[in-house]
Each structure stands twice: as structure tokens, then as C-alpha cells.
XYZ file of C-alpha atoms in Angstrom:
93
model
C -5.288 24.226 -4.128
C -3.234 23.088 -1.166
C -1.967 25.994 0.947
C 0.769 24.770 3.303
C 0.961 26.209 6.797
C 3.958 28.018 8.278
C 7.238 27.197 6.488
C 6.052 24.046 4.762
C 6.379 23.475 1.022
C 4.140 21.435 -1.309
C 5.981 19.423 -3.970
C 5.190 17.183 -6.896
C 7.620 14.271 -6.934
C 9.886 14.133 -9.973
C 10.432 10.560 -11.100
C 13.899 9.611 -12.234
C 14.720 7.973 -15.532
C 15.988 4.410 -15.194
C 18.836 5.389 -17.519
C 21.182 8.402 -17.473
C 21.668 10.634 -20.522
C 24.914 8.787 -21.260
C 23.061 5.440 -21.307
C 24.068 4.051 -17.893
C 21.278 2.020 -16.288
C 20.476 3.029 -12.711
C 19.617 0.418 -10.106
C 16.266 0.764 -8.331
C 18.202 1.482 -5.116
C 19.986 4.434 -6.742
C 16.710 5.775 -8.118
C 15.057 5.489 -4.695
C 17.871 7.427 -2.993
C 17.421 10.528 -5.150
C 14.415 12.522 -3.978
C 13.580 15.389 -6.298
C 10.454 17.493 -6.293
C 9.044 20.545 -8.025
C 7.684 23.271 -5.744
C 3.996 24.011 -6.375
C 3.063 25.979 -3.216
C 5.034 27.670 -0.429
C 3.783 28.537 3.064
C 3.864 32.091 4.433
C 6.734 31.332 6.813
C 7.268 31.043 10.558
C 7.971 33.560 13.269
C 11.260 33.394 15.111
C 11.833 35.972 17.864
C 9.004 38.068 16.416
C 10.466 38.123 12.892
C 8.768 36.374 9.953
C 11.189 33.951 8.281
C 9.936 33.067 4.782
C 10.979 29.822 3.073
C 13.709 30.486 0.469
C 11.856 28.592 -2.273
C 9.608 29.716 -5.088
C 7.069 27.979 -7.300
C 8.677 25.769 -9.995
C 11.981 25.376 -8.106
C 13.366 21.835 -8.343
C 14.590 20.692 -4.941
C 16.208 17.722 -3.204
C 14.358 16.675 -0.043
C 14.694 14.134 2.764
C 12.351 11.290 1.830
C 11.446 10.289 5.385
C 10.276 13.832 6.126
C 7.686 14.035 3.327
C 3.970 13.566 3.956
C 2.144 12.227 0.893
C -1.401 13.374 0.152
C -3.723 13.007 -2.812
C -5.801 15.983 -3.956
C -8.039 16.076 -7.033
C -6.355 12.971 -8.466
C -2.796 14.318 -8.087
C -0.265 13.090 -5.521
C 1.592 15.789 -3.561
C 4.299 15.832 -0.919
C 4.304 18.255 2.011
C 7.760 18.941 3.435
C 9.068 21.301 6.126
C 11.450 23.787 4.522
C 14.230 22.612 6.886
C 13.974 19.161 5.253
C 14.732 20.523 1.786
C 18.451 20.032 1.261
C 19.146 21.894 -1.980
C 17.730 23.673 -4.999
C 18.760 22.334 -8.409
C 19.765 25.171 -10.741
């Protein structure tokens, strides 16, 4: 298990289909610009002015993240991304 420190989040990258549900083919550039991940572990949080601020994400959330901010690691044959919670832009509902 990977336990992220502070307010970091561990993700598994979600790969995009090359075609939308309506049958439109996506260019590789479009696929590369969409960065989705599934949350697998969440850090305890960070202290700000003596108050613990917990990341607003939970396990199995699907999120959009800034690609340049992700650190890729491999653990037990699986590739994971570690991202600061501030670099997660949205949760997909």
C-alpha cells in the first residue's frame, strides 16, 4: 500500500477511449489533454494555522488533475500517480 503524506492523493490513471460513445474519433492530442484518475489513497491532510485541513477526496472518486503535477511511481507491478490535492481540478460525478 502507498500511504501519501500530508494532503497528497494517490491515483490510478484512467485511460480514455479513442472513440466517444457517439462514435466520434478523438485525436491523440485530445486524449492526452484529458487527465482523469481514480483515487486509491488519500493523505491525512496538512496543518494551516494549527488546523488540520483534510483533502476533500475519498477513495474511488474520479478526478481531473494537472498532468505536469503528477509524480508517477510503480508499486507491485501497478503504476500510480501521486498528486498534491491543490493540483486536482475537479471531481467527476
